[in-house]
Amino acid sequence: MPNLEIDVEPGKCDEAYAYIADYQWQGLYVYGFAEDRMWRFKHNFFSFEPRYGRFNIAGQQFVWNDGLFSLAVGALNKDTGDRPVYLHAMAAISEIVVPNSVLKNETLARSGEDHYAERFRHLGSRGPNTHSSSHAFDEKTGVLFYAEVNRNAIGCWNSAQEFHAENHGIVHLDNENMIYPADLTIDNDSVLWVISNRLPIWIYSKLNTTDFNYRIWRQSTEKSIDGTICA
């Protein structure tokens, strides 16, 4: 399922915002807690990338056209007071970024796409076969972690580096015990949690009911990136 990302500063829970990805209709919904209202952004960047709609997971080959699927709030820019919000479609290998001040602006959202389209920026490609279901940013290390479904892996990018494919690394890869890492999150102690569920096998084939089809993987973010390009 697409993730729901909460954007809130410490001690300011009454000013929280929720970012909700709509992969089917390719929209981005924002709920403002203080306003108690929701508004919607639309953009062509929220669409899937047709060249990357084919998946090959655990011997199952299929085509998905899932659009915007995951959002992750990055580090605070002390000069502007903004945080970058990283986002991407599932059937894609591109990463997009937008300042969170844009998403928090209900008036801007309701004024129409022409008024905010250029604020969404294409960061670049993560590299071949890096389709990602969910991703999360770790404040402690400054690293963005990805659940990479097509590689049965956890990917990473250090936000202090340029966003290029060669600056993306692999934290963990396991074609047996991490088939389809569907969800990824980081807790308040900077521990990375990933759940895999073999969903494509269940949809297109048949699960082995005597095997473990759901698995949870965890590791501290610092230890996860040790020895990778993301350290």
Coordinates of N, CA and C in Angstrom, one line a residue:
M1 N 0.8 -1.2 0.0 CA 0.0 0.0 0.0 C 0.9 1.2 0.0
P2 N 0.4 2.3 -0.6 CA 1.1 3.6 -0.6 C 1.3 4.1 0.9
N3 N 2.4 4.8 1.1 CA 2.6 5.2 2.5 C 1.9 6.5 2.8
L4 N 1.7 6.8 4.1 CA 1.2 8.0 4.6 C 2.3 8.6 5.4
E5 N 2.8 9.8 5.0 CA 3.9 10.5 5.6 C 3.5 11.6 6.5
I6 N 4.0 11.7 7.8 CA 3.6 12.7 8.7 C 4.8 13.7 8.7
D7 N 4.4 15.0 8.6 CA 5.4 16.1 8.6 C 5.1 16.9 9.9
V8 N 5.9 16.8 10.9 CA 5.7 17.6 12.1 C 7.0 17.9 12.8
E9 N 7.1 19.1 13.4 CA 8.3 19.5 14.1 C 8.1 19.1 15.6
P10 N 9.2 18.9 16.3 CA 9.1 18.5 17.7 C 8.4 19.6 18.5
G11 N 7.4 19.1 19.3 CA 6.7 20.0 20.2 C 5.6 20.8 19.5
K12 N 5.3 20.5 18.2 CA 4.3 21.3 17.4 C 3.3 20.3 16.8
C13 N 2.8 19.4 17.6 CA 1.9 18.4 17.0 C 0.6 19.0 16.4
D14 N 0.2 20.2 17.0 CA -1.0 20.8 16.5 C -0.8 21.4 15.1
E15 N 0.5 21.4 14.6 CA 0.8 22.0 13.3 C 1.2 20.9 12.3
A16 N 0.8 19.7 12.6 CA 1.2 18.5 11.8 C 0.5 18.5 10.4
Y17 N 1.2 17.9 9.5 CA 0.6 17.7 8.1 C 0.7 16.2 7.8
A18 N -0.2 15.7 7.1 CA -0.1 14.3 6.5 C -0.1 14.4 5.0
Y19 N 0.8 13.6 4.4 CA 1.0 13.6 3.0 C 0.5 12.2 2.5
I20 N -0.4 12.1 1.6 CA -1.0 10.8 1.2 C -0.9 10.7 -0.3
A21 N -0.3 9.6 -0.7 CA -0.1 9.3 -2.1 C -1.3 8.6 -2.7
D22 N -1.7 9.0 -3.9 CA -2.8 8.4 -4.6 C -2.2 7.8 -5.9
Y23 N -1.9 6.5 -5.8 CA -1.1 5.9 -6.9 C -2.0 5.6 -8.1
Q24 N -3.3 5.5 -7.9 CA -4.2 5.2 -9.0 C -4.6 6.4 -9.8
W25 N -5.0 7.5 -9.1 CA -5.4 8.7 -9.8 C -4.2 9.7 -9.8
Q26 N -3.1 9.3 -9.4 CA -1.8 10.1 -9.5 C -2.0 11.5 -8.9
G27 N -2.4 11.5 -7.7 CA -2.5 12.8 -7.0 C -1.8 12.7 -5.6
L28 N -1.6 13.9 -5.0 CA -1.0 14.0 -3.7 C -1.9 14.8 -2.8
Y29 N -2.4 14.1 -1.8 CA -3.3 14.8 -0.9 C -2.6 15.2 0.4
V30 N -3.0 16.4 0.9 CA -2.4 16.9 2.1 C -3.5 17.2 3.1
Y31 N -3.3 16.7 4.3 CA -4.2 17.0 5.4 C -3.5 17.9 6.4
G32 N -4.1 19.1 6.7 CA -3.6 20.0 7.7 C -4.3 19.8 9.0
F33 N -3.6 19.4 10.1 CA -4.3 19.2 11.4 C -4.9 20.4 11.9
A34 N -4.2 21.6 11.9 CA -4.7 22.8 12.4 C -5.9 23.3 11.6
E35 N -5.8 23.1 10.3 CA -6.9 23.6 9.4 C -8.1 22.6 9.4
D36 N -7.8 21.4 9.7 CA -8.8 20.3 9.7 C -9.4 20.2 8.3
R37 N -8.5 20.4 7.3 CA -9.0 20.3 5.9 C -8.0 19.5 5.1
M38 N -8.4 19.1 3.9 CA -7.5 18.4 3.0 C -7.5 19.1 1.6
W39 N -6.4 19.1 1.0 CA -6.3 19.6 -0.4 C -5.4 18.7 -1.2
R40 N -5.5 18.9 -2.5 CA -4.9 18.0 -3.5 C -3.9 18.7 -4.5
F41 N -2.8 18.1 -4.7 CA -1.9 18.5 -5.7 C -1.9 17.5 -6.9
K42 N -1.8 18.0 -8.1 CA -1.6 17.1 -9.2 C -0.4 17.5 -10.1
H43 N 0.2 16.6 -10.7 CA 1.4 16.9 -11.5 C 1.8 15.7 -12.3
N44 N 2.3 15.9 -13.5 CA 2.7 14.8 -14.4 C 3.8 13.9 -13.8
F45 N 4.6 14.5 -12.8 CA 5.6 13.7 -12.1 C 5.0 12.6 -11.3
F46 N 3.7 12.7 -11.0 CA 3.1 11.7 -10.1 C 2.7 10.4 -10.9
S47 N 2.9 10.4 -12.2 CA 2.5 9.3 -13.1 C 3.6 8.3 -13.1
F48 N 3.3 7.0 -13.5 CA 4.3 6.0 -13.7 C 5.1 6.3 -14.9
E49 N 6.3 5.7 -15.0 CA 7.1 5.8 -16.2 C 6.9 4.6 -17.1
P50 N 6.3 4.7 -18.3 CA 6.0 3.6 -19.1 C 7.1 2.6 -19.4
R51 N 8.3 3.1 -19.5 CA 9.5 2.3 -19.8 C 9.8 1.3 -18.6
Y52 N 9.3 1.7 -17.4 CA 9.7 0.9 -16.2 C 8.5 0.3 -15.6
G53 N 7.5 0.0 -16.4 CA 6.3 -0.7 -15.8 C 6.4 -2.2 -15.7
R54 N 7.4 -2.8 -16.2 CA 7.6 -4.2 -16.2 C 8.4 -4.6 -15.0
F55 N 7.8 -5.6 -14.2 CA 8.5 -6.1 -13.0 C 8.8 -7.6 -13.2
N56 N 9.9 -8.0 -12.6 CA 10.3 -9.4 -12.6 C 10.7 -9.8 -11.2
I57 N 9.8 -10.4 -10.4 CA 10.0 -10.7 -9.0 C 9.8 -12.2 -8.7
A58 N 10.8 -12.8 -8.2 CA 10.7 -14.2 -7.9 C 10.1 -15.1 -9.0
G59 N 10.5 -14.8 -10.2 CA 10.1 -15.6 -11.4 C 8.7 -15.1 -11.9
Q60 N 8.1 -14.2 -11.3 CA 6.8 -13.7 -11.8 C 7.1 -12.4 -12.6
Q61 N 6.7 -12.4 -13.8 CA 6.8 -11.2 -14.7 C 5.4 -10.6 -15.0
F62 N 5.3 -9.3 -14.8 CA 4.0 -8.6 -14.9 C 4.3 -7.2 -15.1
V63 N 3.2 -6.5 -15.5 CA 3.2 -5.0 -15.7 C 2.3 -4.3 -14.8
W64 N 2.8 -3.3 -14.1 CA 2.0 -2.5 -13.2 C 2.2 -1.0 -13.7
N65 N 1.1 -0.3 -13.5 CA 1.2 1.2 -13.8 C 0.9 2.1 -12.6
D66 N 1.4 1.6 -11.5 CA 1.2 2.4 -10.2 C 2.0 3.7 -10.2
G67 N 1.2 4.8 -10.0 CA 1.8 6.1 -9.9 C 2.4 6.4 -8.6
L68 N 2.3 7.7 -8.1 CA 2.9 8.1 -6.9 C 2.6 7.2 -5.7
F69 N 3.6 6.7 -5.1 CA 3.5 5.6 -4.1 C 4.1 5.9 -2.7
S70 N 5.1 6.7 -2.7 CA 5.8 7.0 -1.4 C 6.3 8.4 -1.3
L71 N 6.3 8.9 -0.1 CA 6.8 10.2 0.2 C 7.7 10.1 1.5
A72 N 8.7 10.9 1.5 CA 9.6 10.9 2.7 C 10.1 12.4 3.0
V73 N 9.9 12.8 4.2 CA 10.3 14.2 4.6 C 11.8 14.2 5.0
G74 N 12.6 15.1 4.4 CA 14.0 15.1 4.6 C 14.4 16.1 5.7
A75 N 15.7 16.4 5.7 CA 16.3 17.3 6.7 C 15.9 18.7 6.6
L76 N 15.9 19.4 7.8 CA 15.5 20.8 7.8 C 16.6 21.7 7.2
N77 N 16.3 22.6 6.3 CA 17.2 23.6 5.8 C 17.1 24.8 6.8
K78 N 18.1 25.0 7.5 CA 18.1 26.1 8.6 C 18.0 27.5 7.9
D79 N 18.4 27.6 6.7 CA 18.4 28.9 6.0 C 17.0 29.3 5.6
T80 N 16.3 28.3 5.1 CA 14.9 28.6 4.5 C 13.8 28.2 5.4
G81 N 14.1 27.3 6.4 CA 13.0 26.7 7.2 C 12.2 25.6 6.6
D82 N 12.6 25.3 5.4 CA 11.9 24.2 4.6 C 12.6 22.8 4.9
R83 N 11.8 21.8 4.6 CA 12.3 20.5 4.5 C 12.0 19.9 3.1
P84 N 12.9 19.2 2.5 CA 12.6 18.6 1.2 C 11.6 17.4 1.4
V85 N 10.7 17.2 0.5 CA 9.9 16.0 0.5 C 10.2 15.2 -0.7
Y86 N 10.8 14.1 -0.5 CA 11.1 13.2 -1.6 C 9.9 12.3 -2.0
L87 N 9.7 12.1 -3.3 CA 8.6 11.3 -3.7 C 8.8 10.5 -5.0
H88 N 8.1 9.4 -5.2 CA 8.3 8.7 -6.4 C 7.1 7.8 -6.7
A89 N 7.0 7.4 -7.9 CA 6.0 6.4 -8.3 C 6.5 5.0 -8.1
M90 N 5.7 4.1 -8.0 CA 6.1 2.7 -7.9 C 6.7 2.2 -9.2
A91 N 6.0 2.4 -10.3 CA 6.5 1.9 -11.6 C 7.4 3.0 -12.2
A92 N 8.5 3.2 -11.6 CA 9.4 4.3 -12.0 C 10.8 4.1 -11.3
I93 N 11.8 4.8 -11.8 CA 13.1 4.7 -11.1 C 13.6 6.2 -10.9
S94 N 12.7 7.1 -11.0 CA 13.0 8.5 -10.8 C 12.6 9.0 -9.4
E95 N 13.3 10.0 -8.9 CA 13.0 10.6 -7.6 C 12.7 12.1 -7.9
I96 N 11.6 12.5 -7.2 CA 11.2 13.9 -7.3 C 11.3 14.6 -5.9
V97 N 11.5 15.9 -5.9 CA 11.6 16.6 -4.6 C 10.8 17.9 -4.7
V98 N 10.2 18.3 -3.6 CA 9.5 19.5 -3.5 C 9.6 20.1 -2.1
P99 N 9.7 21.4 -1.9 CA 9.8 21.9 -0.5 C 8.5 21.7 0.2
N100 N 8.6 21.3 1.5 CA 7.3 21.1 2.2 C 6.5 22.3 2.4
S101 N 7.1 23.5 2.3 CA 6.3 24.7 2.4 C 5.3 24.8 1.2
V102 N 5.6 24.2 0.1 CA 4.7 24.2 -1.0 C 3.5 23.3 -0.7
L103 N 3.8 22.1 -0.2 CA 2.7 21.2 0.1 C 1.8 21.7 1.2
K104 N 2.3 22.5 2.2 CA 1.5 23.0 3.3 C 0.6 24.2 2.8
N105 N 0.8 24.7 1.6 CA 0.1 25.9 1.2 C -1.2 25.5 0.5
E106 N -2.3 25.5 1.2 CA -3.6 25.2 0.7 C -4.0 26.1 -0.5
T107 N -3.7 27.4 -0.3 CA -4.1 28.4 -1.3 C -3.4 28.1 -2.6
L108 N -2.1 27.7 -2.5 CA -1.4 27.4 -3.7 C -1.9 26.2 -4.4
A109 N -2.3 25.1 -3.6 CA -2.8 23.9 -4.2 C -4.1 24.2 -4.9
R110 N -5.0 25.0 -4.4 CA -6.3 25.3 -5.0 C -6.2 26.3 -6.1
S111 N -5.0 27.0 -6.3 CA -4.9 27.9 -7.4 C -4.6 27.3 -8.7
G112 N -4.3 26.0 -8.7 CA -4.1 25.3 -10.0 C -2.6 24.9 -10.2
E113 N -2.4 23.9 -11.0 CA -1.1 23.3 -11.3 C -0.1 24.3 -11.9
D114 N -0.6 25.2 -12.7 CA 0.3 26.2 -13.3 C 1.0 27.1 -12.3
H115 N 0.5 27.2 -11.1 CA 1.0 28.1 -10.1 C 2.1 27.4 -9.2
Y116 N 2.2 26.0 -9.3 CA 3.2 25.4 -8.5 C 4.0 24.3 -9.2
A117 N 3.7 24.0 -10.5 CA 4.3 22.9 -11.2 C 5.8 23.0 -11.1
E118 N 6.4 24.1 -11.3 CA 7.9 24.3 -11.3 C 8.5 24.1 -10.0
R119 N 7.8 24.0 -8.9 CA 8.3 23.8 -7.6 C 8.7 22.3 -7.4
F120 N 8.1 21.5 -8.1 CA 8.4 20.0 -8.1 C 9.6 19.8 -9.1
R121 N 10.6 19.2 -8.5 CA 11.9 19.1 -9.3 C 12.3 17.6 -9.5
H122 N 12.7 17.3 -10.7 CA 13.2 15.9 -10.9 C 14.6 15.8 -10.5
L123 N 14.8 15.0 -9.4 CA 16.2 14.9 -8.9 C 17.1 14.1 -9.8
G124 N 16.5 13.0 -10.3 CA 17.3 12.1 -11.2 C 16.9 10.7 -11.1
S125 N 17.6 9.8 -11.7 CA 17.3 8.4 -11.7 C 18.1 7.7 -10.6
R126 N 17.5 6.7 -9.9 CA 18.2 5.9 -8.9 C 19.0 4.8 -9.5
G127 N 18.8 4.5 -10.8 CA 19.5 3.5 -11.5 C 18.7 2.3 -11.9
P128 N 19.2 1.4 -12.7 CA 18.4 0.3 -13.3 C 17.8 -0.6 -12.2
N129 N 16.5 -1.0 -12.4 CA 15.9 -2.0 -11.6 C 15.6 -1.5 -10.1
T130 N 15.6 -0.2 -9.9 CA 15.4 0.3 -8.5 C 14.0 0.7 -8.2
H131 N 13.0 0.0 -8.8 CA 11.6 0.3 -8.4 C 11.4 0.2 -6.9
S132 N 10.8 1.2 -6.3 CA 10.7 1.2 -4.9 C 9.2 1.4 -4.4
S133 N 8.8 0.5 -3.5 CA 7.5 0.7 -2.9 C 7.4 1.8 -1.9
S134 N 8.4 1.8 -1.0 CA 8.4 2.9 0.1 C 9.8 3.3 0.4
H135 N 9.9 4.5 0.9 CA 11.2 4.9 1.4 C 11.1 5.9 2.6
A136 N 12.2 6.0 3.3 CA 12.1 6.9 4.5 C 13.5 7.5 4.7
F137 N 13.4 8.7 5.3 CA 14.7 9.5 5.6 C 15.1 9.3 7.0
D138 N 16.4 9.2 7.3 CA 16.9 9.0 8.6 C 17.6 10.3 9.0
E139 N 17.2 11.0 10.0 CA 17.8 12.3 10.4 C 19.2 12.1 10.9
K140 N 19.4 11.0 11.6 CA 20.7 10.7 12.2 C 21.9 10.6 11.2
T141 N 21.6 9.9 10.1 CA 22.7 9.7 9.2 C 22.5 10.5 7.9
G142 N 21.4 11.1 7.7 CA 21.1 11.9 6.5 C 20.9 11.1 5.3
V143 N 20.5 9.8 5.5 CA 20.4 8.8 4.4 C 18.9 8.5 4.1
L144 N 18.6 8.4 2.9 CA 17.3 8.0 2.4 C 17.4 6.5 2.1
F145 N 16.5 5.8 2.7 CA 16.5 4.3 2.5 C 15.3 3.9 1.6
Y146 N 15.4 3.0 0.7 CA 14.4 2.5 -0.2 C 14.1 1.0 0.0
A147 N 12.9 0.7 -0.1 CA 12.5 -0.8 -0.3 C 12.4 -1.0 -1.8
E148 N 13.4 -1.8 -2.3 CA 13.5 -2.0 -3.7 C 12.9 -3.3 -4.1
V149 N 11.6 -3.3 -4.6 CA 10.9 -4.5 -4.8 C 11.4 -5.4 -6.0
N150 N 12.0 -4.8 -7.0 CA 12.4 -5.5 -8.2 C 13.8 -6.2 -7.9
R151 N 14.5 -5.7 -6.9 CA 15.8 -6.3 -6.5 C 15.8 -7.1 -5.2
N152 N 14.6 -7.2 -4.6 CA 14.5 -7.8 -3.3 C 15.6 -7.2 -2.3
A153 N 15.6 -5.9 -2.3 CA 16.8 -5.3 -1.6 C 16.3 -4.0 -0.9
I154 N 17.2 -3.5 0.0 CA 17.1 -2.2 0.6 C 18.2 -1.3 0.0
G155 N 17.8 -0.3 -0.6 CA 18.7 0.7 -1.2 C 18.9 1.9 -0.4
C156 N 20.0 2.7 -0.7 CA 20.2 3.9 0.1 C 20.9 5.0 -0.7
W157 N 20.7 6.2 -0.3 CA 21.4 7.4 -0.9 C 21.6 8.4 0.2
N158 N 22.9 8.8 0.4 CA 23.3 9.8 1.3 C 23.0 11.2 0.8
S159 N 22.1 12.0 1.4 CA 21.6 13.3 0.9 C 22.8 14.3 0.9
A160 N 23.9 14.0 1.4 CA 25.1 14.9 1.3 C 25.8 14.8 0.0
Q161 N 25.4 13.7 -0.8 CA 26.0 13.5 -2.1 C 25.1 13.9 -3.2
E162 N 25.7 14.1 -4.4 CA 24.8 14.4 -5.6 C 23.9 13.2 -5.8
F163 N 22.7 13.5 -6.4 CA 21.8 12.4 -6.7 C 22.1 11.9 -8.0
H164 N 22.9 10.8 -8.0 CA 23.2 10.1 -9.2 C 23.1 8.6 -8.9
A165 N 22.9 7.8 -10.0 CA 22.8 6.3 -9.8 C 24.0 5.8 -9.1
E166 N 25.2 6.3 -9.5 CA 26.4 5.7 -8.9 C 26.6 6.1 -7.4
N167 N 25.8 7.0 -6.9 CA 25.9 7.3 -5.5 C 24.8 6.6 -4.7
H168 N 24.1 5.7 -5.3 CA 23.1 4.8 -4.6 C 23.8 3.5 -4.3
G169 N 23.5 3.0 -3.1 CA 24.1 1.7 -2.7 C 23.0 0.7 -2.3
I170 N 23.5 -0.5 -1.9 CA 22.6 -1.5 -1.5 C 23.0 -1.9 0.0
V171 N 22.0 -1.7 0.9 CA 22.2 -2.1 2.3 C 22.1 -3.6 2.5
H172 N 21.1 -4.2 1.9 CA 20.8 -5.6 2.1 C 20.1 -6.1 0.8
L173 N 20.5 -7.3 0.4 CA 19.8 -8.0 -0.7 C 19.7 -9.4 -0.4
D174 N 18.5 -10.0 -0.6 CA 18.3 -11.4 -0.3 C 17.1 -11.9 -1.2
N175 N 17.4 -12.7 -2.2 CA 16.4 -13.2 -3.1 C 15.6 -14.4 -2.5
E176 N 15.9 -14.8 -1.3 CA 15.1 -15.9 -0.7 C 14.3 -15.3 0.5
N177 N 14.9 -14.5 1.3 CA 14.2 -14.1 2.5 C 13.7 -12.6 2.5
M178 N 13.9 -12.0 1.4 CA 13.4 -10.6 1.3 C 12.7 -10.4 -0.1
I179 N 11.8 -11.4 -0.4 CA 11.1 -11.3 -1.7 C 10.0 -10.2 -1.5
Y180 N 10.0 -9.2 -2.3 CA 9.1 -8.1 -2.3 C 9.0 -7.4 -0.9
P181 N 10.1 -6.5 -0.7 CA 10.0 -5.7 0.5 C 9.0 -4.6 0.3
A182 N 7.8 -4.8 1.0 CA 6.7 -3.9 0.7 C 6.7 -2.6 1.5
D183 N 7.1 -2.7 2.7 CA 7.0 -1.5 3.6 C 8.4 -1.3 4.3
L184 N 8.7 0.0 4.5 CA 9.9 0.3 5.1 C 9.7 1.6 6.0
T185 N 10.2 1.5 7.2 CA 10.1 2.7 8.1 C 11.3 2.8 9.0
I186 N 11.4 4.0 9.6 CA 12.5 4.2 10.6 C 11.9 4.8 11.8
D187 N 12.2 4.2 13.0 CA 11.6 4.6 14.2 C 12.4 5.7 14.9
N188 N 12.0 6.2 16.0 CA 12.6 7.4 16.7 C 14.0 7.1 17.2
D189 N 14.4 5.8 17.2 CA 15.8 5.4 17.7 C 16.7 5.1 16.5
S190 N 16.3 5.6 15.3 CA 17.0 5.4 14.0 C 17.3 3.9 13.8
V191 N 16.2 3.1 14.0 CA 16.2 1.7 13.6 C 15.4 1.5 12.4
L192 N 16.0 0.8 11.4 CA 15.3 0.6 10.1 C 14.5 -0.7 10.2
W193 N 13.2 -0.6 9.8 CA 12.4 -1.8 9.8 C 11.8 -2.0 8.4
V194 N 11.9 -3.3 7.9 CA 11.4 -3.6 6.6 C 10.6 -4.9 6.7
I195 N 9.4 -4.9 6.1 CA 8.6 -6.1 6.0 C 8.5 -6.6 4.6
S196 N 8.7 -7.8 4.3 CA 8.5 -8.4 3.0 C 7.4 -9.4 3.0
N197 N 6.6 -9.5 1.9 CA 5.4 -10.4 1.9 C 5.2 -11.3 0.7
R198 N 6.1 -11.3 -0.3 CA 5.9 -12.2 -1.4 C 4.6 -11.9 -2.2
L199 N 4.1 -10.7 -2.2 CA 2.8 -10.4 -2.8 C 2.7 -10.9 -4.3
P200 N 3.7 -10.6 -5.1 CA 3.5 -11.1 -6.5 C 3.3 -12.6 -6.7
I201 N 3.9 -13.4 -5.8 CA 3.7 -14.8 -5.9 C 2.3 -15.1 -5.5
W202 N 1.7 -14.5 -4.5 CA 0.4 -14.7 -4.1 C -0.6 -14.3 -5.2
I203 N -0.3 -13.2 -5.9 CA -1.2 -12.7 -7.0 C -1.1 -13.6 -8.2
Y204 N 0.1 -13.9 -8.7 CA 0.3 -14.5 -10.0 C 0.6 -16.0 -10.0
S205 N 0.8 -16.5 -8.8 CA 1.2 -17.9 -8.7 C 0.5 -18.5 -7.5
K206 N 1.2 -19.2 -6.6 CA 0.7 -19.8 -5.4 C 1.7 -19.8 -4.3
L207 N 1.3 -19.3 -3.2 CA 2.2 -19.3 -2.0 C 2.4 -20.7 -1.5
N208 N 3.6 -20.9 -1.0 CA 3.9 -22.2 -0.3 C 3.5 -21.9 1.2
T209 N 2.4 -22.6 1.6 CA 1.9 -22.3 2.9 C 2.7 -22.9 4.0
T210 N 3.7 -23.7 3.7 CA 4.5 -24.3 4.7 C 5.8 -23.5 4.9
D211 N 6.0 -22.4 4.1 CA 7.1 -21.5 4.2 C 6.8 -20.3 5.0
F212 N 7.8 -19.5 5.4 CA 7.5 -18.2 6.0 C 7.4 -17.2 4.8
N213 N 6.2 -16.7 4.6 CA 6.0 -15.7 3.5 C 6.0 -14.3 4.0
Y214 N 5.9 -14.0 5.2 CA 6.1 -12.7 5.8 C 7.3 -12.7 6.6
R215 N 8.2 -11.7 6.4 CA 9.4 -11.6 7.2 C 9.7 -10.1 7.6
I216 N 10.2 -10.0 8.7 CA 10.6 -8.6 9.2 C 12.1 -8.6 9.4
W217 N 12.7 -7.5 8.8 CA 14.1 -7.3 8.9 C 14.4 -6.0 9.6
R218 N 15.3 -5.9 10.5 CA 15.6 -4.7 11.2 C 17.1 -4.5 11.4
Q219 N 17.5 -3.3 11.5 CA 18.9 -3.0 11.7 C 19.0 -1.5 12.0
S220 N 20.0 -1.1 12.8 CA 20.2 0.3 13.1 C 20.7 1.0 11.7
T221 N 20.3 2.2 11.5 CA 20.6 2.9 10.3 C 22.1 3.0 10.1
E222 N 22.8 3.3 11.2 CA 24.3 3.5 11.1 C 25.0 2.2 10.7
K223 N 24.6 1.1 11.3 CA 25.1 -0.2 11.0 C 24.7 -0.6 9.6
S224 N 23.5 -0.3 9.2 CA 23.0 -0.6 7.8 C 23.9 -0.1 6.7
I225 N 24.4 1.1 6.9 CA 25.2 1.7 5.8 C 26.7 1.5 5.9
D226 N 27.1 0.9 7.0 CA 28.5 0.6 7.2 C 29.1 -0.2 6.0
G227 N 30.1 0.4 5.4 CA 30.7 -0.3 4.3 C 30.1 0.0 2.9
T228 N 29.1 0.8 2.9 CA 28.4 1.1 1.6 C 28.8 2.6 1.2
I229 N 28.4 2.9 0.0 CA 28.7 4.3 -0.5 C 27.9 5.3 0.3
C230 N 26.9 4.9 1.0 CA 26.0 5.8 1.7 C 26.6 6.2 3.1
A231 N 27.7 5.6 3.5 CA 28.2 5.9 4.9 C 28.9 7.3 4.9

